[in-house]
PDB file of C-alpha atoms in Angstrom:
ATOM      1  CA  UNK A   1      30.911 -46.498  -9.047  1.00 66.00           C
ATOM      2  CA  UNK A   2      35.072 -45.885  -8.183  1.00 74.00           C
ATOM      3  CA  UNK A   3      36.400 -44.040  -6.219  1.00 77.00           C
ATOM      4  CA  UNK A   4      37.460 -41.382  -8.634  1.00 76.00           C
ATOM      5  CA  UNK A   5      34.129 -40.899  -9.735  1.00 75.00           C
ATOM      6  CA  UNK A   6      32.415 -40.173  -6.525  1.00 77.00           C
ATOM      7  CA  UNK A   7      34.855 -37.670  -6.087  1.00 80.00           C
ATOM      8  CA  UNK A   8      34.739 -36.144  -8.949  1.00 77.00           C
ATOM      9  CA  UNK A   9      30.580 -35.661  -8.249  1.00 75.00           C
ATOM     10  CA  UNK A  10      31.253 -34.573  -4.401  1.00 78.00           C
ATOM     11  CA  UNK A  11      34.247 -31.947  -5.598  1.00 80.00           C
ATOM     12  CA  UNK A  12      31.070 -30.455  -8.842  1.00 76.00           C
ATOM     13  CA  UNK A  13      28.156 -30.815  -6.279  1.00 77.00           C
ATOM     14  CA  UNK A  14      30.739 -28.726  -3.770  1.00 77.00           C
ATOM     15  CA  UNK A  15      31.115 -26.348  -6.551  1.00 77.00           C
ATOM     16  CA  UNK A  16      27.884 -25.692  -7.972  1.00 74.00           C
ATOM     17  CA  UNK A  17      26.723 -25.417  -4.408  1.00 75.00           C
ATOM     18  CA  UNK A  18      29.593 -22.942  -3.746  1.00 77.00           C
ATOM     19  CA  UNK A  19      28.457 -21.288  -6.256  1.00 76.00           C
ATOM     20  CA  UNK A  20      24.903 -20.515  -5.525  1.00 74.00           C
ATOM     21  CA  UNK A  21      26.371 -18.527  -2.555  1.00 75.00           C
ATOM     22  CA  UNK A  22      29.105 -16.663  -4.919  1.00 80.00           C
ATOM     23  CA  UNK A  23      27.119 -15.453  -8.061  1.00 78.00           C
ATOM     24  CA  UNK A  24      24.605 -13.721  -6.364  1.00 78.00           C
ATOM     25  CA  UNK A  25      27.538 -11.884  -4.303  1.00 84.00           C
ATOM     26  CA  UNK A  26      29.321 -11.372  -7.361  1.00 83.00           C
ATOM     27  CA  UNK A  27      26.369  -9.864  -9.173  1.00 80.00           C
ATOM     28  CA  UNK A  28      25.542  -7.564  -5.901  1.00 82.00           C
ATOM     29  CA  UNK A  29      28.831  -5.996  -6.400  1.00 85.00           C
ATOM     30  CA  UNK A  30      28.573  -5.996 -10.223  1.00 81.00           C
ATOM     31  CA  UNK A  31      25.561  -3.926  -9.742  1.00 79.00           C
ATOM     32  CA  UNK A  32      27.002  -1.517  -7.261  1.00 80.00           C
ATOM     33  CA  UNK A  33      30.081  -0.787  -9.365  1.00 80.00           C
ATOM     34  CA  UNK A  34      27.591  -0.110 -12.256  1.00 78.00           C
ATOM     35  CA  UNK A  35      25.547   2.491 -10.062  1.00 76.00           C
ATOM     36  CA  UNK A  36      28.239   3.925  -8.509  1.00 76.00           C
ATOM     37  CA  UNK A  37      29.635   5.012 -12.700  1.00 75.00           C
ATOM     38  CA  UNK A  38      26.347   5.337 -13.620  1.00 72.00           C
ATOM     39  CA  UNK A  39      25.535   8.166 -10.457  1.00 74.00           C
ATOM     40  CA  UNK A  40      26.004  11.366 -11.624  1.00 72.00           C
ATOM     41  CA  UNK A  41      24.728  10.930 -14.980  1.00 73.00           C
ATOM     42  CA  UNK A  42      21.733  12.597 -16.402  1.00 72.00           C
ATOM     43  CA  UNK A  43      18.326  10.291 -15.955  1.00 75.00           C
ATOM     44  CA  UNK A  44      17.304   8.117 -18.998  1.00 79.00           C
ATOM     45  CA  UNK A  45      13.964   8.591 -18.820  1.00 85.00           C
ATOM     46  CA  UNK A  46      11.941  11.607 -18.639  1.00 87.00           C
ATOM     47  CA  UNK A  47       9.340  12.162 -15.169  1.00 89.00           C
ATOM     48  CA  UNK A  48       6.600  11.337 -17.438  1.00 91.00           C
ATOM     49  CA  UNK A  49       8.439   8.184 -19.180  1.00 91.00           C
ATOM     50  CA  UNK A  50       8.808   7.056 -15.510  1.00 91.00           C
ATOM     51  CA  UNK A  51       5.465   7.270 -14.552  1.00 92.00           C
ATOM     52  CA  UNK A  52       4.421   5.587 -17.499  1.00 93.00           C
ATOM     53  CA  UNK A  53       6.987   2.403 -16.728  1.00 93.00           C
ATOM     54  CA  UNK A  54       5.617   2.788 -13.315  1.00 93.00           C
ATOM     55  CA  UNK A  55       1.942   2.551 -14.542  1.00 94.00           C
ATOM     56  CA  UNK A  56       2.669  -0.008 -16.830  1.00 94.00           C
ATOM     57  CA  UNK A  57       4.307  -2.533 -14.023  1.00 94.00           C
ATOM     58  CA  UNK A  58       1.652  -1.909 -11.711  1.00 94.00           C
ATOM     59  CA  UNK A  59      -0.722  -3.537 -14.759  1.00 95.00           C
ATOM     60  CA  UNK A  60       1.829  -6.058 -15.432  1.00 94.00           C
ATOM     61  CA  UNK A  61       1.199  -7.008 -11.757  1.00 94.00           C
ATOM     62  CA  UNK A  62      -2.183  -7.510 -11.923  1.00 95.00           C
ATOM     63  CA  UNK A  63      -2.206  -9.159 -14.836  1.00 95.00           C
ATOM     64  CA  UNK A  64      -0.121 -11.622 -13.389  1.00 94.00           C
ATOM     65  CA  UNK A  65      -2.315 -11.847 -10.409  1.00 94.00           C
ATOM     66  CA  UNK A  66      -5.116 -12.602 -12.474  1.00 95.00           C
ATOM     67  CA  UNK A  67      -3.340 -14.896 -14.440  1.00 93.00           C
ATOM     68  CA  UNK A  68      -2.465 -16.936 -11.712  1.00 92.00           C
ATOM     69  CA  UNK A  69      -5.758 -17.191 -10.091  1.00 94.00           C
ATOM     70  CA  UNK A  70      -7.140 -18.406 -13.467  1.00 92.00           C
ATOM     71  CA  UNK A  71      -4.346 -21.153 -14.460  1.00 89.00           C
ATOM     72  CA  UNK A  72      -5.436 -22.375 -10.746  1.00 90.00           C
ATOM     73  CA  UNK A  73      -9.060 -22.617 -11.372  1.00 91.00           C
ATOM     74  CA  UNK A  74      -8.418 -24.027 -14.817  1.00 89.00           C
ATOM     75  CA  UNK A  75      -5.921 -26.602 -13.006  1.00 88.00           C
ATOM     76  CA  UNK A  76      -8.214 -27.243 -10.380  1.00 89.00           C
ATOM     77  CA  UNK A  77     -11.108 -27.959 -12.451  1.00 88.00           C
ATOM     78  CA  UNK A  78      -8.775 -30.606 -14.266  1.00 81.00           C
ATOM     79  CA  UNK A  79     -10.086 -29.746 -18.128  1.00 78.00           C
ATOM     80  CA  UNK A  80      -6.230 -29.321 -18.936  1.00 76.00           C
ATOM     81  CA  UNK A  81      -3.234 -31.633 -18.081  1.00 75.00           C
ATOM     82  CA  UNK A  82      -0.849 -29.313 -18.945  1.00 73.00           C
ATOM     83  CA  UNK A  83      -1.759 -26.960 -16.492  1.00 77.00           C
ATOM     84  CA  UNK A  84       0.331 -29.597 -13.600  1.00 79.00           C
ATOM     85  CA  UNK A  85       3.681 -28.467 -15.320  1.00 80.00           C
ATOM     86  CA  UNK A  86       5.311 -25.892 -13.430  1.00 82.00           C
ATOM     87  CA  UNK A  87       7.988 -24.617 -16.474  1.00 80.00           C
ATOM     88  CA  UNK A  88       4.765 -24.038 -18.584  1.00 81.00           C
ATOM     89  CA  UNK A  89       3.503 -21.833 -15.683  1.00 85.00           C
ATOM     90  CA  UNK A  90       6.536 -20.153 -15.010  1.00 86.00           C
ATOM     91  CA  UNK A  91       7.146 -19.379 -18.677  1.00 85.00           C
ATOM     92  CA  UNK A  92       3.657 -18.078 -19.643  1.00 86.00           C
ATOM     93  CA  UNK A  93       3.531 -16.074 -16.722  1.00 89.00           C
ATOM     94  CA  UNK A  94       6.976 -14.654 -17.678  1.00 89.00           C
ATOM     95  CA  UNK A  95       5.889 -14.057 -21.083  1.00 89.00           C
ATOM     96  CA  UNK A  96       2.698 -12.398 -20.014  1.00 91.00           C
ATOM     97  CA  UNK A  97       4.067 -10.042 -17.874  1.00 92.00           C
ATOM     98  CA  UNK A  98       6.701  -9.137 -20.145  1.00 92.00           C
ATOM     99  CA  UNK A  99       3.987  -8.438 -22.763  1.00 93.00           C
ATOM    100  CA  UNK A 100       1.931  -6.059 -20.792  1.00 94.00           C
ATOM    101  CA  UNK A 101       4.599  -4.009 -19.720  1.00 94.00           C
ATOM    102  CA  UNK A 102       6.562  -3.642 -22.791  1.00 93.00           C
ATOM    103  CA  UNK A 103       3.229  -3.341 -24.712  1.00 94.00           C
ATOM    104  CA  UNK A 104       2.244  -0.735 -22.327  1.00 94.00           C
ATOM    105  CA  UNK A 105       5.301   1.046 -22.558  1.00 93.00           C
ATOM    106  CA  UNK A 106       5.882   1.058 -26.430  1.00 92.00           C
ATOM    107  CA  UNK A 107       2.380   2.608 -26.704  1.00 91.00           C
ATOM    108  CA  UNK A 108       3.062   5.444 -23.969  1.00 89.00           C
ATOM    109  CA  UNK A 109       6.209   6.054 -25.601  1.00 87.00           C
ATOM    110  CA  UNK A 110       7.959   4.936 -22.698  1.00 87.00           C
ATOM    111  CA  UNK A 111       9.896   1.776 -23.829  1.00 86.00           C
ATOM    112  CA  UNK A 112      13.107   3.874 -25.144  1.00 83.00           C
ATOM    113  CA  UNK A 113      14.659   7.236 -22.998  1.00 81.00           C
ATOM    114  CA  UNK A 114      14.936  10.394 -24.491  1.00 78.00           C
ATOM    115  CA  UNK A 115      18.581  10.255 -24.721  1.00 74.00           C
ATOM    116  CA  UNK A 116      19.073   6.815 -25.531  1.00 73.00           C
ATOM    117  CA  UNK A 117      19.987   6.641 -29.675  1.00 70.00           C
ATOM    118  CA  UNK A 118      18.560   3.120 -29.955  1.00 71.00           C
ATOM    119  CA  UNK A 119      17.273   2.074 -33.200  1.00 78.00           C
ATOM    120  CA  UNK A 120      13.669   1.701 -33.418  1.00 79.00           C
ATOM    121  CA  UNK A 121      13.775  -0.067 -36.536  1.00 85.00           C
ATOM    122  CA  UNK A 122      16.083  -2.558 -35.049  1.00 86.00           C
ATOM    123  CA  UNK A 123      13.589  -3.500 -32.470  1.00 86.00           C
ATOM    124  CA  UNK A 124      10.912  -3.807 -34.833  1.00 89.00           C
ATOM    125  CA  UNK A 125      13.122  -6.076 -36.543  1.00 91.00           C
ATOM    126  CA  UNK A 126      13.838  -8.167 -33.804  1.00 91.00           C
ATOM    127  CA  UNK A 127      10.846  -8.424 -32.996  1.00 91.00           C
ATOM    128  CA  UNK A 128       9.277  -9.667 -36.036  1.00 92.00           C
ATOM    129  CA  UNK A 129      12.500 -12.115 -36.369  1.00 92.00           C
ATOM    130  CA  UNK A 130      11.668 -13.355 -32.706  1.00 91.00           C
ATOM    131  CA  UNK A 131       8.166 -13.592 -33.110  1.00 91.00           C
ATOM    132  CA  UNK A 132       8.620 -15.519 -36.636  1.00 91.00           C
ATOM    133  CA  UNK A 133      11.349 -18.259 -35.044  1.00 90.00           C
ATOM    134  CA  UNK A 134       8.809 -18.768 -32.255  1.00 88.00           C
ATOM    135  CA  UNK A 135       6.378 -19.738 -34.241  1.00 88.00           C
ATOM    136  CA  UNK A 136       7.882 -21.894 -36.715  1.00 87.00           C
ATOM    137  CA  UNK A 137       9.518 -23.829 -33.867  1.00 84.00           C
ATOM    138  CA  UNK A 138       6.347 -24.520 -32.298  1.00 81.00           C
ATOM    139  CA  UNK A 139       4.267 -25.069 -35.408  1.00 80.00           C
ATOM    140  CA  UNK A 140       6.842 -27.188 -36.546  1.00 81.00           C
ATOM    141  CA  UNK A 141       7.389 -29.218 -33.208  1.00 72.00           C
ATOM    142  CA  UNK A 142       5.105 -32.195 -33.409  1.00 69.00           C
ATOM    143  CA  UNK A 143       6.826 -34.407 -30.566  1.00 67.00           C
ATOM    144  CA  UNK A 144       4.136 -35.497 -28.640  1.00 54.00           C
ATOM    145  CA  UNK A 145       6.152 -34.970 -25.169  1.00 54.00           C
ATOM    146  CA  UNK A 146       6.396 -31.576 -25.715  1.00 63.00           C
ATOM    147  CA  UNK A 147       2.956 -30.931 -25.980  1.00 66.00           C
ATOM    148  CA  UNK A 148       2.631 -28.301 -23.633  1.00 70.00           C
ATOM    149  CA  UNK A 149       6.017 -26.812 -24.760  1.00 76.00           C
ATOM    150  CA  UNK A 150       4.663 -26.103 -27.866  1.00 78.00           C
ATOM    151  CA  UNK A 151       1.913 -24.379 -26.752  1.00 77.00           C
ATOM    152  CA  UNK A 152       4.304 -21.824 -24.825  1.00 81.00           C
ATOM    153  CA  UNK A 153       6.521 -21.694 -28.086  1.00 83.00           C
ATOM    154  CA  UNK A 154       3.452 -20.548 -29.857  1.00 86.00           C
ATOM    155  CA  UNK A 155       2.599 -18.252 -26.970  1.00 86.00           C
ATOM    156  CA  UNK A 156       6.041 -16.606 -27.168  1.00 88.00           C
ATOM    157  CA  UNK A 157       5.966 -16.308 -30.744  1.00 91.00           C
ATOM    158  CA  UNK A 158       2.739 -14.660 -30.776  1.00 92.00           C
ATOM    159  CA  UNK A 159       3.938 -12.486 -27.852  1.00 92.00           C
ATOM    160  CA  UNK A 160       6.764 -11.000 -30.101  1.00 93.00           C
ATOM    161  CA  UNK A 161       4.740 -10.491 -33.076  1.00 94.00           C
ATOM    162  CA  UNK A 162       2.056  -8.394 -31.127  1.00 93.00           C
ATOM    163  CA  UNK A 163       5.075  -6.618 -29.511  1.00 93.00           C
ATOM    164  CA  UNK A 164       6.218  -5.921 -33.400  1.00 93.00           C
ATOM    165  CA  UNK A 165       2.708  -4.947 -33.950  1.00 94.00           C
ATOM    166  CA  UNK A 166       2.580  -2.320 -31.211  1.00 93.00           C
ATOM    167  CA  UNK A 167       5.856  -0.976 -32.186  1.00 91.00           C
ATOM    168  CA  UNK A 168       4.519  -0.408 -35.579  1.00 92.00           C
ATOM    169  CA  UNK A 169       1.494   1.193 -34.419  1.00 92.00           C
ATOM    170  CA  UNK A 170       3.328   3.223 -31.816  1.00 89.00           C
ATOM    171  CA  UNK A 171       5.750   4.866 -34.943  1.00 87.00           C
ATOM    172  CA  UNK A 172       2.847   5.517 -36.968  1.00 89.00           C
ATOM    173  CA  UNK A 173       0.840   7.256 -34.406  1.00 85.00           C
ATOM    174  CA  UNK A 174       3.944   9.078 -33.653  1.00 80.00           C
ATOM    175  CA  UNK A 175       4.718   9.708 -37.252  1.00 80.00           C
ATOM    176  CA  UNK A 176       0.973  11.273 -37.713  1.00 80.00           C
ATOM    177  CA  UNK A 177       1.827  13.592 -34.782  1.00 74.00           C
ATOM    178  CA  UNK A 178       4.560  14.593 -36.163  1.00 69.00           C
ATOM    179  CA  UNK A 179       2.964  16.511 -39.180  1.00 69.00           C
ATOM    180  CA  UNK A 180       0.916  18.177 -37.101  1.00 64.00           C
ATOM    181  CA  UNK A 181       3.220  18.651 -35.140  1.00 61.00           C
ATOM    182  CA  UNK A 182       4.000  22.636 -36.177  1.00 50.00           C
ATOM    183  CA  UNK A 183       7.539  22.083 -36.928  1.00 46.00           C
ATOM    184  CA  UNK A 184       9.437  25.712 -37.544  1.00 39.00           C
TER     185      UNK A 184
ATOM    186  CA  UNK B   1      -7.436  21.099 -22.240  1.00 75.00           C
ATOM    187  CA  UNK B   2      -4.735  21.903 -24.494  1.00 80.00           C
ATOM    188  CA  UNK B   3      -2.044  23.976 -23.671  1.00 81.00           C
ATOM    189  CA  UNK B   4      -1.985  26.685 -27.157  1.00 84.00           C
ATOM    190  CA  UNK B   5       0.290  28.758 -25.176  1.00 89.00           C
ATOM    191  CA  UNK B   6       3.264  26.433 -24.983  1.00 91.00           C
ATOM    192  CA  UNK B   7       2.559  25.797 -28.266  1.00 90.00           C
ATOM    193  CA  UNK B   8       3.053  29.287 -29.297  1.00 90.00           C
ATOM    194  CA  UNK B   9       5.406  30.404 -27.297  1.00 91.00           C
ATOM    195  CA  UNK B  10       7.327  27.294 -29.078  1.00 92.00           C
ATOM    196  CA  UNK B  11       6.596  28.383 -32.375  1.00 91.00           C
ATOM    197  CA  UNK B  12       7.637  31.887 -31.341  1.00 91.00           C
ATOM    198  CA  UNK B  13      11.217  30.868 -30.205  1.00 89.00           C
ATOM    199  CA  UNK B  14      11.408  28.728 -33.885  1.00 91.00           C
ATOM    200  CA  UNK B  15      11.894  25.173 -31.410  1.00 90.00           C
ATOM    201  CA  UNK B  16      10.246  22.077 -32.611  1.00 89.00           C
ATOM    202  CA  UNK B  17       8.795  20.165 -30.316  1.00 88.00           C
ATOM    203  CA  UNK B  18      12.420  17.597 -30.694  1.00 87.00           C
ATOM    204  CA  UNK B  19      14.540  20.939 -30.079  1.00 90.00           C
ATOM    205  CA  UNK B  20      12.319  21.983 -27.004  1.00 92.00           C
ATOM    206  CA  UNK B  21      12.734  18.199 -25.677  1.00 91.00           C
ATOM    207  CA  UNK B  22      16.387  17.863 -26.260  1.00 89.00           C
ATOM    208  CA  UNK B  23      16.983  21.574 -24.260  1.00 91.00           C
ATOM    209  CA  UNK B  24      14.883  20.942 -21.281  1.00 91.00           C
ATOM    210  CA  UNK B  25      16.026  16.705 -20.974  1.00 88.00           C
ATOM    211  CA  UNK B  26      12.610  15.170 -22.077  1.00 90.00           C
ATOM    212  CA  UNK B  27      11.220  13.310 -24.490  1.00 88.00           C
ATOM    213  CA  UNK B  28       9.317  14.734 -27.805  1.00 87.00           C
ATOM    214  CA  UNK B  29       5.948  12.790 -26.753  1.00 87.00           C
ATOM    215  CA  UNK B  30       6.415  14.449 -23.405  1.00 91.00           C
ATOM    216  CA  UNK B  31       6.013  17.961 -24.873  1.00 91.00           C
ATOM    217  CA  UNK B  32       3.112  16.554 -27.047  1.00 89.00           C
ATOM    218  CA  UNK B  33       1.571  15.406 -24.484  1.00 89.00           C
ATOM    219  CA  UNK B  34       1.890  18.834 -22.509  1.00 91.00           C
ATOM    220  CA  UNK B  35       0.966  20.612 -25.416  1.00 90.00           C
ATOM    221  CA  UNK B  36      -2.071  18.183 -26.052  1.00 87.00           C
ATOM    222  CA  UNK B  37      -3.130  18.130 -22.463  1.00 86.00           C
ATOM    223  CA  UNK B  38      -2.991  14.885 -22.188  1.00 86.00           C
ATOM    224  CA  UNK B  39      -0.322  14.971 -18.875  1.00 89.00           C
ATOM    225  CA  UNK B  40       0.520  17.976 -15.799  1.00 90.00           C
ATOM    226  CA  UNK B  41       4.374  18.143 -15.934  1.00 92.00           C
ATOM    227  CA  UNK B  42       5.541  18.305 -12.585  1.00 93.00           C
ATOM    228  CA  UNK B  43       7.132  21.704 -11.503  1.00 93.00           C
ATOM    229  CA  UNK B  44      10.449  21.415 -12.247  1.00 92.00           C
ATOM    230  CA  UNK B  45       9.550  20.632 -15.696  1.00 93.00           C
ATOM    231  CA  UNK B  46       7.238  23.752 -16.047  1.00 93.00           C
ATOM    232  CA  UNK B  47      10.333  25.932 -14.778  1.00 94.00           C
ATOM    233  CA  UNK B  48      12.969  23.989 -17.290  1.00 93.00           C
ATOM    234  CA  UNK B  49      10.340  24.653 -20.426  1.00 94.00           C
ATOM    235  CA  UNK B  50       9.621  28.432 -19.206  1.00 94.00           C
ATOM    236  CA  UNK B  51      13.562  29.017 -18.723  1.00 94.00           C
ATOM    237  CA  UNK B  52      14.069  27.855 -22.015  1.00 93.00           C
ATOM    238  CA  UNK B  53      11.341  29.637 -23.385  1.00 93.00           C
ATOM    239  CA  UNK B  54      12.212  32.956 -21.208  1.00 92.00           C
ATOM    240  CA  UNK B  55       8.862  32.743 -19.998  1.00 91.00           C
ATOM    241  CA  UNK B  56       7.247  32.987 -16.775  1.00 92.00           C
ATOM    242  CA  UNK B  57       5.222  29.964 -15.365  1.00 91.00           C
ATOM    243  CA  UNK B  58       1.988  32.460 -15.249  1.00 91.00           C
ATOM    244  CA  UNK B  59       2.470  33.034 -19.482  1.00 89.00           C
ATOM    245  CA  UNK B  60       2.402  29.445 -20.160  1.00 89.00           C
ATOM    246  CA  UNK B  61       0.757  27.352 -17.607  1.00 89.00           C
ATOM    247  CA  UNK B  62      -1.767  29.142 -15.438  1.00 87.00           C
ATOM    248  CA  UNK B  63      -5.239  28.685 -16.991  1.00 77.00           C
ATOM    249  CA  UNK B  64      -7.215  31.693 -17.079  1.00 69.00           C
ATOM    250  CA  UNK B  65     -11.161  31.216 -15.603  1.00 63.00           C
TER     251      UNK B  65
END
């Protein structure tokens, strides 16, 4: 290897090092600039929308926890050999998480604020689209290597589609209420 | 236990339950849920609806043995 190209390694290891002190520095301040416009400005979410974000991380939590203990067991035991792979852990658990709260909060009406104009149809959307393109990827993906990537394709696709589900559900139960709801 | 009196007092003032969200900064499932039973708004809440509904907190929220 030359000169030149050592150096050219030590001067992007010296960067990307550099910047693993920089970014989260730079986001810090990001963050605080945000919060400092944002201060001052009515809350998002209602007392009871908060409670019910509130409720829904704390099951989010212990679903994880549970999650965890089981992948262990089941990794322990040795049935699976997919279960060594850390990304597979990571991402499940990710996706898991992100499931229960969101779920959670889509049916308690909690997912959107009360003065945010979002479009609910839109999400659905998106969330069929996601859900869809998940699963054809990993349906589709018959590399042997990525065995265990597939599965968490599959997983992610699924995820999505019972997160379109919910949202469904959610605006039909709403929809119901709303013609008994007494409107004047 | 559901709260008719809200619900009344609502219907009395010609508010939907989107109209009475918007005015006192909640959401519609919020007063649903009131008006259902199904959640205890915290104080500041009950004063906000009341205000709005020129109310007192006794009229709408104290339950009667």
């Amino acid at each position: 290897m030359s000169d030149g190209t050592i150096t050219t390694i030590t001067i992007l290891l010296f960067v990307f090092v550099l910047s693993a002190f920089i970014w989260p520095i730079a986001l810090g301040i990001h963050l605080e600039l945000e919060g400092r416009k944002k201060r001052g400005e009515p809350p998002a979410y209602d007392e009871r929308q908060k409670l019910a974000r509130l409720r829904a991380g704390s099951r989010a939590m212990y679903a994880l926890l549970f999650f965890l203990v089981l992948w262990a067991i089941v990794d322990q035991i040795g049935c699976f050999d997919w279960t060594a792979s850390v990304l597979d852990l990571v991402l499940c658990a990710l996706m898991l998480t992100f499931v229960v709260w969101s779920g959670e909060c889509i049916l308690r009406g909690a997912m959107l604020g009360f003065n945010q104009r979002k479009s609910e149809s839109g999400q659905i959307i998106s969330y069929f689209s996601l859900g869809a393109c998940w699963t054809i990827i990993g349906g589709t993906n018959t590399d042997a290597m990525s065995s265990s990537l597939r599965a968490v394709q599959m997983l992610m696709g699924g995820s999505f589609l019972i997160l379109g589900i919910l949202m469904l559900y959610a605006r039909y139960k709403r929809r119901r209420s709303d013609a008994g709801d007494g409107e004047v | 236990m559901k709260n008719l009196r809200l619900r009344s007092a609502r219907a009395a003032k010609g508010l939907s339950q989107q109209a009475l969200a918007d005015l006192v900064g909640a959401s519609r499932q919020t007063i649903n849920a009131i008006e259902q039973g199904d959640y205890n708004p915290t104080i500041n809440l009950c004063i906000a609806i009341c205000r709005v509904l020129d109310k007192t907190l006794d009229d709408i929220f104290w339950e009667e043995q």
